[in-house]
């Protein structure tokens, strides 16, 4: 499965999110504002973005003065993240790795986050165990994802906008527990059963407005609803 997943994202790296390249500063402002809302600290933190793709979130957080690493399975995506970071004059560390077995040391991160990754993981349990391992006690996890591949009435979308996706994910998608019905309620339940205390969740209306304002034809309209953001804290061992 991972071979197909990596082949797809290597392929998509050439055009993924490039529709928004002309408004990268506006997008970075949206993420900076969200990070300011959730981090509530002026202290420099150590953060990790898993499934960083073109690195927009990692770059936004690093531009706020934090120490940020981005991990991705796809080398080509990491190349895009590196090019974007250079263009923005921001320093981030990049590392090839699997979200279900991240090649980094235990307990070194204050904040671990991902956007649009959970749905494509064959073993979300392992991903959450890795977050728990990498975070310091009391560290913060942020998961952003959405309801994909379904119509507003809950029925399944027959095919995606991308034929290569349909081809490479055909045998993979049925084995992804959160590709379907990826609701915030399901994620909060899952997170709670992995040693996290859910702090809050909300729809990212602010990010969705940004997508709509700069919408390439039909892109934001293809969302079933605005993406959701779940925040949870690793429960301290001593508690
Ligand atoms: C939908 S893209 C999201 C990229 C980025 N987070 C964003 O929102 O712009 C999914 C990303 O997750 C990466 N990915 C997929 N499976 C992964 C895994 N098991 N471990 C790490 N990265 C993975 C893909 O290579 C791709 O860059």
Coordinates of C-alpha atoms and ligand atoms in Angstrom, one line a residue:
X1 CA 0.0 0.0 0.0
X2 CA 2.7 2.5 1.0
X3 CA 4.4 2.0 -2.5
X4 CA 1.2 3.2 -4.2
X5 CA 0.7 6.0 -1.7
X6 CA 4.2 7.3 -2.2
X7 CA 4.0 6.9 -6.0
X8 CA 0.8 9.0 -6.0
X9 CA 2.2 11.8 -3.8
X10 CA 5.5 11.9 -5.8
X11 CA 3.4 12.3 -8.9
X12 CA 1.1 15.0 -7.3
X13 CA 4.1 17.0 -5.9
X14 CA 4.4 18.8 -9.3
X15 CA 1.0 20.4 -9.0
X16 CA -0.3 19.9 -5.4
X17 CA -1.5 23.2 -4.0
X18 CA 0.2 25.2 -6.7
X19 CA -3.1 26.8 -7.5
X20 CA -2.5 28.9 -4.4
X21 CA 1.1 29.7 -5.0
X22 CA 0.2 33.3 -6.0
X23 CA -1.3 33.9 -2.6
X24 CA 1.2 32.1 -0.4
X25 CA 1.7 35.1 1.9
X26 CA -2.0 35.4 2.5
X27 CA -2.2 31.7 3.3
X28 CA 0.8 32.0 5.6
X29 CA -1.0 34.8 7.5
X30 CA -4.0 32.6 8.0
X31 CA -1.9 29.8 9.5
X32 CA 0.1 32.3 11.6
X33 CA -3.1 33.6 13.1
X34 CA -4.3 30.0 13.8
X35 CA -1.0 29.1 15.4
X36 CA -1.1 32.3 17.6
X37 CA -4.6 31.3 18.7
X38 CA -3.6 27.8 19.7
X39 CA -0.1 28.0 21.0
X40 CA -0.5 30.9 23.4
X41 CA 3.2 31.3 24.0
X42 CA 6.0 33.7 23.0
X43 CA 8.6 31.1 24.0
X44 CA 10.4 29.3 21.1
X45 CA 9.0 25.8 20.8
X46 CA 10.1 22.7 19.0
X47 CA 7.5 21.5 16.5
X48 CA 7.0 18.7 14.0
X49 CA 4.7 18.6 11.0
X50 CA 4.0 15.1 9.8
X51 CA 3.0 14.8 6.1
X52 CA 4.2 18.3 5.5
X53 CA 3.8 18.1 1.7
X54 CA 4.8 21.5 0.2
X55 CA 5.5 22.7 3.8
X56 CA 3.2 25.7 4.0
X57 CA 2.2 25.2 7.7
X58 CA 5.8 24.3 8.7
X59 CA 7.1 27.4 7.0
X60 CA 4.5 29.6 8.6
X61 CA 5.3 28.4 12.0
X62 CA 9.1 28.7 11.5
X63 CA 8.5 32.2 10.2
X64 CA 7.1 33.0 13.7
X65 CA 10.5 32.1 15.2
X66 CA 9.9 28.4 16.1
X67 CA 12.1 25.4 15.5
X68 CA 10.2 23.3 13.0
X69 CA 10.8 19.9 11.3
X70 CA 8.7 18.6 8.5
X71 CA 8.5 14.8 7.8
X72 CA 7.0 13.3 4.6
X73 CA 7.0 9.9 2.9
X74 CA 7.5 11.5 -0.5
X75 CA 11.0 12.8 -1.4
X76 CA 9.5 14.9 -4.2
X77 CA 7.1 16.6 -1.8
X78 CA 10.0 17.3 0.5
X79 CA 11.8 18.9 -2.5
X80 CA 8.8 21.3 -2.9
X81 CA 8.8 22.1 0.8
X82 CA 12.5 22.9 0.6
X83 CA 12.0 25.2 -2.4
X84 CA 9.1 27.0 -0.7
X85 CA 11.2 27.5 2.5
X86 CA 14.1 28.9 0.5
X87 CA 11.8 31.2 -1.4
X88 CA 10.3 32.5 1.9
X89 CA 13.8 32.8 3.4
X90 CA 12.8 30.5 6.3
X91 CA 14.8 27.7 7.8
X92 CA 13.0 24.3 8.4
X93 CA 14.5 20.8 8.8
X94 CA 13.1 18.2 6.5
X95 CA 13.2 14.5 6.8
X96 CA 11.9 11.6 4.8
X97 CA 9.9 9.2 7.0
X98 CA 6.6 7.4 7.6
X99 CA 4.0 8.9 9.9
X100 CA 3.5 5.4 11.3
X101 CA 7.2 5.0 12.3
X102 CA 8.8 8.4 12.5
X103 CA 12.6 8.3 12.6
X104 CA 12.9 10.8 15.5
X105 CA 13.7 10.6 19.2
X106 CA 11.2 10.3 22.0
X107 CA 9.8 13.2 24.0
X108 CA 11.5 16.1 22.3
X109 CA 8.5 18.0 20.8
X110 CA 6.2 20.6 22.3
X111 CA 3.8 20.5 19.3
X112 CA 3.2 17.9 16.6
X113 CA 0.7 18.6 13.8
X114 CA -0.6 17.4 10.5
X115 CA -3.0 18.6 7.8
X116 CA -4.9 16.3 5.4
X117 CA -2.8 13.2 6.4
X118 CA -4.9 11.1 8.8
X119 CA -7.3 10.0 6.1
X120 CA -4.5 8.3 4.0
X121 CA -3.0 6.3 6.8
X122 CA -3.5 2.5 6.8
X123 CA -2.9 2.4 10.6
X124 CA -4.0 5.6 12.4
X125 CA -3.4 3.9 15.7
X126 CA 0.3 3.7 15.0
X127 CA 0.3 7.4 13.9
X128 CA -1.2 8.4 17.3
X129 CA 1.2 6.2 19.2
X130 CA 4.1 7.9 17.4
X131 CA 2.7 11.4 18.4
X132 CA 2.5 10.3 22.0
X133 CA 6.1 9.0 21.8
X134 CA 7.5 12.1 20.2
X135 CA 5.6 14.7 22.4
X136 CA 6.8 15.9 25.8
X137 CA 4.4 15.3 28.6
X138 CA 1.6 17.9 28.2
X139 CA 2.7 18.6 24.6
X140 CA 0.1 19.7 22.1
X141 CA -1.2 17.7 19.0
X142 CA -3.1 19.3 16.2
X143 CA -4.9 17.3 13.5
X144 CA -6.5 19.0 10.6
X145 CA -8.5 16.9 8.2
X146 CA -11.8 16.9 6.3
X147 CA -14.6 14.8 5.0
X148 CA -13.4 13.5 1.7
X149 CA -14.9 11.3 -1.0
X150 CA -18.4 11.9 0.1
X151 CA -21.3 14.0 -1.0
X152 CA -23.1 16.3 1.5
X153 CA -25.9 13.6 1.9
X154 CA -23.3 11.1 3.0
X155 CA -23.2 9.0 -0.1
X156 CA -19.8 8.1 -1.5
X157 CA -18.3 10.1 -4.5
X158 CA -17.9 7.7 -7.3
X159 CA -14.5 9.0 -8.5
X160 CA -12.1 11.8 -7.6
X161 CA -10.9 14.8 -9.6
X162 CA -7.7 12.9 -10.4
X163 CA -7.6 9.7 -12.5
X164 CA -4.2 8.8 -11.2
X165 CA -5.6 8.9 -7.7
X166 CA -8.4 6.5 -8.7
X167 CA -5.8 4.2 -10.3
X168 CA -3.2 4.2 -7.5
X169 CA -5.6 4.3 -4.5
X170 CA -8.2 1.8 -5.9
X171 CA -6.8 -1.1 -3.7
X172 CA -5.6 1.2 -1.0
X173 CA -8.7 3.3 -0.1
X174 CA -10.8 0.4 1.1
X175 CA -8.0 -0.3 3.7
X176 CA -7.8 3.2 5.1
X177 CA -10.0 3.4 8.2
X178 CA -10.5 7.2 8.0
X179 CA -10.8 7.7 4.3
X180 CA -14.6 7.4 4.8
X181 CA -16.6 9.2 7.5
X182 CA -13.6 11.1 8.8
X183 CA -15.7 13.2 11.2
X184 CA -14.3 15.3 14.1
X185 CA -16.3 13.1 16.5
X186 CA -14.5 10.0 15.3
X187 CA -11.1 11.6 15.5
X188 CA -11.8 12.9 19.0
X189 CA -12.8 9.4 20.2
X190 CA -9.7 7.9 18.6
X191 CA -7.4 10.5 20.1
X192 CA -8.9 10.0 23.6
X193 CA -8.2 6.3 23.4
X194 CA -4.5 7.0 22.8
X195 CA -3.5 8.9 25.9
X196 CA -4.6 12.3 24.8
X197 CA -7.0 14.8 26.4
X198 CA -9.0 16.6 23.8
X199 CA -8.7 20.4 24.3
X200 CA -11.1 21.5 21.6
X201 CA -12.1 21.1 18.0
X202 CA -13.6 23.5 15.5
X203 CA -14.2 23.9 11.8
X204 CA -11.5 26.0 10.1
X205 CA -13.9 28.5 8.6
X206 CA -11.0 31.0 8.4
X207 CA -8.9 28.7 6.2
X208 CA -12.0 27.7 4.2
X209 CA -12.7 31.4 3.5
X210 CA -9.1 31.8 2.2
X211 CA -9.7 28.9 -0.1
X212 CA -13.0 30.3 -1.3
X213 CA -11.5 33.8 -1.9
X214 CA -8.8 32.4 -4.0
X215 CA -10.7 29.5 -5.4
X216 CA -9.5 27.9 -8.7
X217 CA -12.7 26.8 -10.4
X218 CA -14.6 24.3 -8.4
X219 CA -11.8 23.5 -5.8
X220 CA -13.3 24.9 -2.6
X221 CA -16.7 24.0 -3.9
X222 CA -15.6 20.3 -3.9
X223 CA -15.3 20.3 -0.1
X224 CA -18.3 18.7 1.6
X225 CA -17.8 21.0 4.6
X226 CA -14.9 23.2 6.0
X227 CA -12.0 21.2 7.3
X228 CA -11.9 20.4 11.0
X229 CA -9.1 21.0 13.5
X230 CA -8.7 18.9 16.6
X231 CA -6.4 19.9 19.5
X232 CA -5.4 17.5 22.1
X233 CA -2.8 17.3 24.9
X234 CA -0.6 14.4 25.8
X235 CA -1.6 13.4 29.3
X236 CA 1.4 13.7 31.6
X237 CA 2.8 10.3 32.8
X238 CA 2.7 11.6 36.4
X239 CA -1.1 12.1 36.3
Ligands
LIG1 C1 -3.0 15.7 1.0 S1 -1.3 15.9 1.1 C2 -1.2 17.1 2.4 C3 0.1 17.9 2.4 C4 0.1 19.1 3.4 N1 0.0 18.6 4.7 C5 -0.9 20.1 3.1 O1 -2.0 20.1 3.6 O2 -0.6 20.9 2.2 C6 -0.8 14.4 2.0 C7 0.7 14.4 2.3 O3 1.0 13.3 3.2 C8 2.1 12.6 2.8 N2 2.0 11.2 3.3 C9 1.1 10.2 2.9 N3 1.3 9.1 3.7 C10 2.3 9.4 4.5 C11 2.9 8.7 5.6 N4 2.6 7.4 5.8 N5 3.9 9.3 6.3 C12 4.3 10.6 6.0 N6 3.7 11.3 5.0 C13 2.7 10.7 4.3 C14 2.0 12.7 1.3 O4 3.3 12.4 0.7 C15 1.6 14.1 1.1 O5 2.6 15.0 1.1

